[in-house]
């Protein structure tokens, strides 16, 4: 699923959802729950999405407000703050940049549009 990792040079990262994540689409109602480094969102209609910390890290903080008021994710809310393991600093090199991500999304949306007649 589409995640956004905001990384600072001091190895602290903020985990949030990318604007294209399915639970942020079509005005869905969201209910969040958390366990360790896994967050589950249940949308209207029972659809569930699980977000994991996709890099080796230590959990510093869970945004408890998101668990109580998940609609904050629709704005600029964050899920958690993590600290990268020292050896994991190079792991983030494999993540997509903003430009690369936008290119993937552009290709994804153009492949789902019907061909013109």
Tab-separated table of N, CA and C in Angstrom:
chain	number	residue	atom	x	y	z
A	1	UNK	N	0.836	-1.179	0.000
A	1	UNK	CA	0.000	0.000	0.000
A	1	UNK	C	0.878	1.240	0.000
A	2	UNK	N	0.357	2.333	-0.424
A	2	UNK	CA	1.113	3.568	-0.565
A	2	UNK	C	1.378	4.221	0.788
A	3	UNK	N	2.663	4.289	1.128
A	3	UNK	CA	3.096	4.936	2.364
A	3	UNK	C	4.016	6.088	2.022
A	4	UNK	N	4.202	6.961	2.986
A	4	UNK	CA	5.151	8.054	2.824
A	4	UNK	C	6.049	8.053	4.058
A	5	UNK	N	7.354	7.985	3.824
A	5	UNK	CA	8.339	8.037	4.910
A	5	UNK	C	9.097	9.347	4.757
A	6	UNK	N	8.984	10.199	5.743
A	6	UNK	CA	9.697	11.473	5.734
A	6	UNK	C	10.924	11.308	6.614
A	7	UNK	N	12.110	11.389	6.010
A	7	UNK	CA	13.352	11.086	6.725
A	7	UNK	C	14.176	12.342	6.957
A	8	UNK	N	14.654	12.497	8.172
A	8	UNK	CA	15.570	13.580	8.523
A	8	UNK	C	16.986	13.013	8.558
A	9	UNK	N	17.971	13.865	8.425
A	9	UNK	CA	19.361	13.406	8.410
A	9	UNK	C	19.796	12.797	9.739
A	10	UNK	N	19.054	13.033	10.821
A	10	UNK	CA	19.397	12.458	12.122
A	10	UNK	C	18.818	11.057	12.329
A	11	UNK	N	18.311	10.426	11.259
A	11	UNK	CA	17.750	9.074	11.239
A	11	UNK	C	16.323	8.995	11.783
A	12	UNK	N	15.728	10.103	12.164
A	12	UNK	CA	14.338	10.078	12.619
A	12	UNK	C	13.429	10.182	11.397
A	13	UNK	N	12.416	9.319	11.378
A	13	UNK	CA	11.475	9.287	10.254
A	13	UNK	C	10.050	9.404	10.774
A	14	UNK	N	9.207	9.992	9.955
A	14	UNK	CA	7.774	10.077	10.236
A	14	UNK	C	7.081	9.206	9.196
A	15	UNK	N	6.200	8.337	9.659
A	15	UNK	CA	5.438	7.471	8.757
A	15	UNK	C	4.038	8.052	8.613
A	16	UNK	N	3.634	8.216	7.393
A	16	UNK	CA	2.284	8.670	7.094
A	16	UNK	C	1.798	7.930	5.847
A	17	UNK	N	0.619	8.230	5.406
A	17	UNK	CA	0.084	7.592	4.207
A	17	UNK	C	0.230	8.538	3.026
A	18	UNK	N	0.543	7.986	1.882
A	18	UNK	CA	0.579	8.789	0.661
A	18	UNK	C	-0.853	9.156	0.289
A	19	UNK	N	-0.992	10.270	-0.381
A	19	UNK	CA	-2.334	10.745	-0.732
A	19	UNK	C	-3.104	9.773	-1.615
A	20	UNK	N	-2.405	8.821	-2.233
A	20	UNK	CA	-3.063	7.828	-3.094
A	20	UNK	C	-3.440	6.549	-2.362
A	21	UNK	N	-3.176	6.475	-1.060
A	21	UNK	CA	-3.518	5.262	-0.297
A	21	UNK	C	-5.034	5.037	-0.372
A	22	UNK	N	-5.470	3.793	-0.531
A	22	UNK	CA	-6.905	3.507	-0.692
A	22	UNK	C	-7.795	4.034	0.432
A	23	UNK	N	-7.315	4.060	1.667
A	23	UNK	CA	-8.216	4.512	2.741
A	23	UNK	C	-8.432	6.019	2.713
A	24	UNK	N	-7.641	6.740	1.953
A	24	UNK	CA	-7.820	8.186	1.868
A	24	UNK	C	-8.681	8.593	0.674
A	25	UNK	N	-9.221	7.621	-0.032
A	25	UNK	CA	-10.006	7.897	-1.232
A	25	UNK	C	-11.502	7.879	-0.940
A	26	UNK	N	-12.232	8.652	-1.696
A	26	UNK	CA	-13.702	8.619	-1.728
A	26	UNK	C	-14.378	8.877	-0.392
A	27	UNK	N	-13.798	9.701	0.466
A	27	UNK	CA	-14.440	10.099	1.715
A	27	UNK	C	-14.805	8.960	2.642
A	28	UNK	N	-13.991	7.928	2.687
A	28	UNK	CA	-14.277	6.769	3.535
A	28	UNK	C	-14.175	7.121	5.014
A	29	UNK	N	-14.953	6.415	5.825
A	29	UNK	CA	-14.840	6.512	7.272
A	29	UNK	C	-13.799	5.492	7.705
A	30	UNK	N	-12.911	5.901	8.609
A	30	UNK	CA	-11.775	5.062	8.991
A	30	UNK	C	-11.806	4.812	10.497
A	31	UNK	N	-11.436	3.587	10.880
A	31	UNK	CA	-11.226	3.253	12.287
A	31	UNK	C	-9.835	2.649	12.375
A	32	UNK	N	-8.959	3.209	13.233
A	32	UNK	CA	-7.570	2.753	13.318
A	32	UNK	C	-7.344	1.941	14.580
A	33	UNK	N	-6.430	0.967	14.480
A	33	UNK	CA	-5.940	0.239	15.650
A	33	UNK	C	-4.443	0.027	15.456
A	34	UNK	N	-3.724	-0.232	16.554
A	34	UNK	CA	-2.258	-0.326	16.483
A	34	UNK	C	-1.766	-1.497	17.303
A	35	UNK	N	-0.716	-2.158	16.802
A	35	UNK	CA	-0.038	-3.211	17.549
A	35	UNK	C	1.412	-3.214	17.104
A	36	UNK	N	2.322	-2.881	18.021
A	36	UNK	CA	3.744	-2.807	17.743
A	36	UNK	C	3.990	-1.868	16.582
A	37	UNK	N	4.601	-2.360	15.483
A	37	UNK	CA	4.856	-1.501	14.325
A	37	UNK	C	3.920	-1.863	13.182
A	38	UNK	N	2.659	-2.106	13.525
A	38	UNK	CA	1.639	-2.440	12.531
A	38	UNK	C	0.373	-1.662	12.873
A	39	UNK	N	-0.208	-1.000	11.872
A	39	UNK	CA	-1.412	-0.216	12.077
A	39	UNK	C	-2.473	-0.713	11.133
A	40	UNK	N	-3.668	-0.943	11.640
A	40	UNK	CA	-4.751	-1.462	10.814
A	40	UNK	C	-5.846	-0.409	10.720
A	41	UNK	N	-6.271	-0.156	9.497
A	41	UNK	CA	-7.377	0.766	9.254
A	41	UNK	C	-8.538	-0.026	8.685
A	42	UNK	N	-9.700	0.139	9.276
A	42	UNK	CA	-10.915	-0.491	8.773
A	42	UNK	C	-11.789	0.613	8.205
A	43	UNK	N	-12.171	0.457	6.951
A	43	UNK	CA	-12.971	1.469	6.263
A	43	UNK	C	-14.436	1.074	6.274
A	44	UNK	N	-15.271	2.018	5.849
A	44	UNK	CA	-16.685	1.713	5.695
A	44	UNK	C	-16.826	0.527	4.754
A	45	UNK	N	-17.733	-0.359	5.047
A	45	UNK	CA	-17.915	-1.555	4.245
A	45	UNK	C	-17.042	-2.707	4.711
A	46	UNK	N	-16.214	-2.488	5.768
A	46	UNK	CA	-15.406	-3.556	6.329
A	46	UNK	C	-14.062	-3.775	5.668
A	47	UNK	N	-13.732	-3.001	4.646
A	47	UNK	CA	-12.439	-3.142	3.967
A	47	UNK	C	-11.307	-2.790	4.938
A	48	UNK	N	-10.295	-3.683	5.044
A	48	UNK	CA	-9.179	-3.462	5.967
A	48	UNK	C	-7.878	-3.264	5.216
A	49	UNK	N	-7.039	-2.381	5.758
A	49	UNK	CA	-5.707	-2.125	5.213
A	49	UNK	C	-4.739	-2.107	6.378
A	50	UNK	N	-3.643	-2.838	6.246
A	50	UNK	CA	-2.621	-2.870	7.287
A	50	UNK	C	-1.386	-2.161	6.777
A	51	UNK	N	-0.851	-1.265	7.596
A	51	UNK	CA	0.368	-0.540	7.267
A	51	UNK	C	1.448	-0.993	8.229
A	52	UNK	N	2.588	-1.360	7.679
A	52	UNK	CA	3.724	-1.806	8.473
A	52	UNK	C	4.841	-0.778	8.356
A	53	UNK	N	5.686	-0.739	9.364
A	53	UNK	CA	6.918	0.023	9.217
A	53	UNK	C	7.757	-0.757	8.223
A	54	UNK	N	8.018	-0.182	7.071
A	54	UNK	CA	8.655	-0.920	5.985
A	54	UNK	C	10.178	-0.883	6.041
A	55	UNK	N	10.732	-0.336	7.115
A	55	UNK	CA	12.189	-0.298	7.278
A	55	UNK	C	12.547	-0.675	8.713
A	56	UNK	N	13.756	-1.229	8.894
A	56	UNK	CA	14.197	-1.625	10.238
A	56	UNK	C	14.374	-0.368	11.075
A	57	UNK	N	13.694	-0.364	12.206
A	57	UNK	CA	13.691	0.850	13.010
A	57	UNK	C	13.257	0.549	14.435
A	58	UNK	N	13.354	1.572	15.261
A	58	UNK	CA	12.831	1.509	16.622
A	58	UNK	C	11.670	2.485	16.699
A	59	UNK	N	10.549	2.015	17.197
A	59	UNK	CA	9.366	2.844	17.326
A	59	UNK	C	9.582	3.846	18.450
A	60	UNK	N	9.485	5.132	18.144
A	60	UNK	CA	9.645	6.174	19.152
A	60	UNK	C	8.299	6.670	19.674
A	61	UNK	N	7.358	6.804	18.764
A	61	UNK	CA	6.069	7.367	19.158
A	61	UNK	C	4.983	6.932	18.199
A	62	UNK	N	3.838	6.578	18.737
A	62	UNK	CA	2.640	6.326	17.949
A	62	UNK	C	1.741	7.536	18.141
A	63	UNK	N	1.197	8.029	17.072
A	63	UNK	CA	0.289	9.167	17.168
A	63	UNK	C	-1.055	8.669	17.706
A	64	UNK	N	-1.208	8.736	19.007
A	64	UNK	CA	-2.429	8.247	19.664
A	64	UNK	C	-3.669	9.007	19.203
A	65	UNK	N	-3.491	10.249	18.801
A	65	UNK	CA	-4.629	11.056	18.343
A	65	UNK	C	-5.228	10.447	17.082
A	66	UNK	N	-4.381	9.878	16.209
A	66	UNK	CA	-4.878	9.234	14.985
A	66	UNK	C	-5.755	8.035	15.340
A	67	UNK	N	-5.380	7.309	16.391
A	67	UNK	CA	-6.179	6.155	16.795
A	67	UNK	C	-7.570	6.595	17.247
A	68	UNK	N	-7.634	7.774	17.880
A	68	UNK	CA	-8.920	8.292	18.368
A	68	UNK	C	-9.668	9.080	17.297
A	69	UNK	N	-8.927	9.779	16.426
A	69	UNK	CA	-9.534	10.624	15.389
A	69	UNK	C	-8.861	10.358	14.037
A	70	UNK	N	-9.136	9.198	13.429
A	70	UNK	CA	-8.441	8.801	12.195
A	70	UNK	C	-8.669	9.727	11.011
A	71	UNK	N	-9.697	10.551	11.039
A	71	UNK	CA	-9.927	11.475	9.925
A	71	UNK	C	-8.778	12.467	9.769
A	72	UNK	N	-7.942	12.606	10.795
A	72	UNK	CA	-6.776	13.483	10.687
A	72	UNK	C	-5.813	12.996	9.606
A	73	UNK	N	-5.855	11.698	9.291
A	73	UNK	CA	-5.012	11.172	8.211
A	73	UNK	C	-5.381	11.784	6.864
A	74	UNK	N	-6.601	12.270	6.733
A	74	UNK	CA	-7.036	12.866	5.480
A	74	UNK	C	-6.333	14.194	5.229
A	75	UNK	N	-5.798	14.797	6.286
A	75	UNK	CA	-5.034	16.034	6.137
A	75	UNK	C	-3.561	15.703	6.103
A	76	UNK	N	-2.839	16.196	7.061
A	76	UNK	CA	-1.393	15.962	7.119
A	76	UNK	C	-1.023	15.144	8.359
A	77	UNK	N	-1.947	14.351	8.861
A	77	UNK	CA	-1.670	13.554	10.047
A	77	UNK	C	-0.617	12.487	9.804
A	78	UNK	N	0.092	12.118	10.853
A	78	UNK	CA	1.111	11.079	10.741
A	78	UNK	C	0.716	9.908	11.617
A	79	UNK	N	1.271	8.739	11.320
A	79	UNK	CA	0.954	7.527	12.066
A	79	UNK	C	1.934	7.321	13.211
A	80	UNK	N	3.227	7.435	12.905
A	80	UNK	CA	4.235	7.150	13.928
A	80	UNK	C	5.543	7.865	13.605
A	81	UNK	N	6.384	7.940	14.643
A	81	UNK	CA	7.746	8.439	14.503
A	81	UNK	C	8.662	7.278	14.843
A	82	UNK	N	9.652	7.034	13.975
A	82	UNK	CA	10.579	5.923	14.175
A	82	UNK	C	12.016	6.430	14.091
A	83	UNK	N	12.923	5.649	14.639
A	83	UNK	CA	14.350	5.929	14.535
A	83	UNK	C	14.978	4.791	13.753
A	84	UNK	N	15.609	5.132	12.625
A	84	UNK	CA	16.265	4.104	11.817
A	84	UNK	C	17.381	3.444	12.600
A	85	UNK	N	17.517	2.135	12.446
A	85	UNK	CA	18.683	1.443	12.980
A	85	UNK	C	19.889	1.957	12.209
A	86	UNK	N	21.038	2.035	12.844
A	86	UNK	CA	22.229	2.580	12.179
A	86	UNK	C	22.524	1.844	10.888
A	87	UNK	N	22.442	0.518	10.919
A	87	UNK	CA	22.732	-0.254	9.707
A	87	UNK	C	21.631	-0.109	8.663
A	88	UNK	N	20.480	0.443	9.039
A	88	UNK	CA	19.360	0.571	8.109
A	88	UNK	C	19.392	1.866	7.317
A	89	UNK	N	20.343	2.739	7.613
A	89	UNK	CA	20.361	4.024	6.928
A	89	UNK	C	20.388	3.851	5.414
A	90	UNK	N	21.078	2.816	4.938
A	90	UNK	CA	21.137	2.590	3.499
A	90	UNK	C	19.865	1.936	2.965
A	91	UNK	N	19.037	1.391	3.842
A	91	UNK	CA	17.789	0.757	3.401
A	91	UNK	C	16.888	1.783	2.737
A	92	UNK	N	16.879	2.996	3.251
A	92	UNK	CA	16.012	4.014	2.674
A	92	UNK	C	16.435	4.404	1.265
A	93	UNK	N	17.650	4.044	0.867
A	93	UNK	CA	18.073	4.320	-0.504
A	93	UNK	C	17.203	3.582	-1.511
A	94	UNK	N	16.571	2.487	-1.107
A	94	UNK	CA	15.705	1.721	-1.992
A	94	UNK	C	14.286	2.254	-2.088
A	95	UNK	N	13.948	3.244	-1.251
A	95	UNK	CA	12.607	3.822	-1.302
A	95	UNK	C	12.520	4.797	-2.470
A	96	UNK	N	11.302	5.008	-2.950
A	96	UNK	CA	11.101	5.922	-4.070
A	96	UNK	C	11.178	7.374	-3.609
A	97	UNK	N	11.746	8.213	-4.448
A	97	UNK	CA	11.707	9.656	-4.200
A	97	UNK	C	10.311	10.152	-4.567
A	98	UNK	N	10.016	11.385	-4.235
A	98	UNK	CA	8.711	11.973	-4.579
A	98	UNK	C	8.485	11.910	-6.095
A	99	UNK	N	9.500	12.251	-6.878
A	99	UNK	CA	9.376	12.250	-8.336
A	99	UNK	C	9.150	10.833	-8.882
A	100	UNK	N	9.900	9.863	-8.349
A	100	UNK	CA	9.735	8.473	-8.788
A	100	UNK	C	8.342	7.960	-8.442
A	101	UNK	N	7.863	8.300	-7.246
A	101	UNK	CA	6.535	7.886	-6.804
A	101	UNK	C	5.463	8.484	-7.721
A	102	UNK	N	5.585	9.768	-8.034
A	102	UNK	CA	4.601	10.407	-8.907
A	102	UNK	C	4.594	9.768	-10.291
A	103	UNK	N	5.760	9.334	-10.778
A	103	UNK	CA	5.834	8.646	-12.061
A	103	UNK	C	5.093	7.309	-12.002
A	104	UNK	N	5.271	6.563	-10.914
A	104	UNK	CA	4.576	5.280	-10.735
A	104	UNK	C	3.064	5.503	-10.694
A	105	UNK	N	2.626	6.516	-9.952
A	105	UNK	CA	1.195	6.807	-9.845
A	105	UNK	C	0.633	7.232	-11.195
A	106	UNK	N	1.387	8.014	-11.940
A	106	UNK	CA	0.953	8.446	-13.270
A	106	UNK	C	0.747	7.234	-14.177
A	107	UNK	N	1.695	6.299	-14.150
A	107	UNK	CA	1.569	5.085	-14.967
A	107	UNK	C	0.399	4.230	-14.500
A	108	UNK	N	0.209	4.170	-13.163
A	108	UNK	CA	-0.883	3.371	-12.603
A	108	UNK	C	-2.230	3.915	-13.058
A	109	UNK	N	-2.405	5.223	-13.000
A	109	UNK	CA	-3.698	5.796	-13.374
A	109	UNK	C	-3.930	5.744	-14.879
A	110	UNK	N	-2.858	5.889	-15.676
A	110	UNK	CA	-3.047	5.824	-17.134
A	110	UNK	C	-3.357	4.398	-17.590
A	111	UNK	N	-2.872	3.391	-16.854
A	111	UNK	CA	-3.165	2.008	-17.244
A	111	UNK	C	-4.567	1.582	-16.841
A	112	UNK	N	-5.209	2.310	-15.912
A	112	UNK	CA	-6.569	1.960	-15.501
A	112	UNK	C	-7.622	2.729	-16.277
A	113	UNK	N	-7.191	3.732	-17.076
A	113	UNK	CA	-8.148	4.490	-17.877
A	113	UNK	C	-8.461	3.722	-19.149
A	114	UNK	N	-9.717	3.753	-19.587
A	114	UNK	CA	-10.098	3.025	-20.807
A	114	UNK	C	-9.423	3.631	-22.041
A	115	UNK	N	-9.161	2.779	-23.012
A	115	UNK	CA	-8.577	3.216	-24.281
A	115	UNK	C	-9.612	4.040	-25.041
A	116	UNK	N	-9.189	5.121	-25.716
A	116	UNK	CA	-10.156	5.887	-26.512
A	116	UNK	C	-10.621	5.060	-27.722
A	117	UNK	N	-11.859	5.300	-28.121
A	117	UNK	CA	-12.433	4.562	-29.269
A	117	UNK	C	-11.968	5.125	-30.578
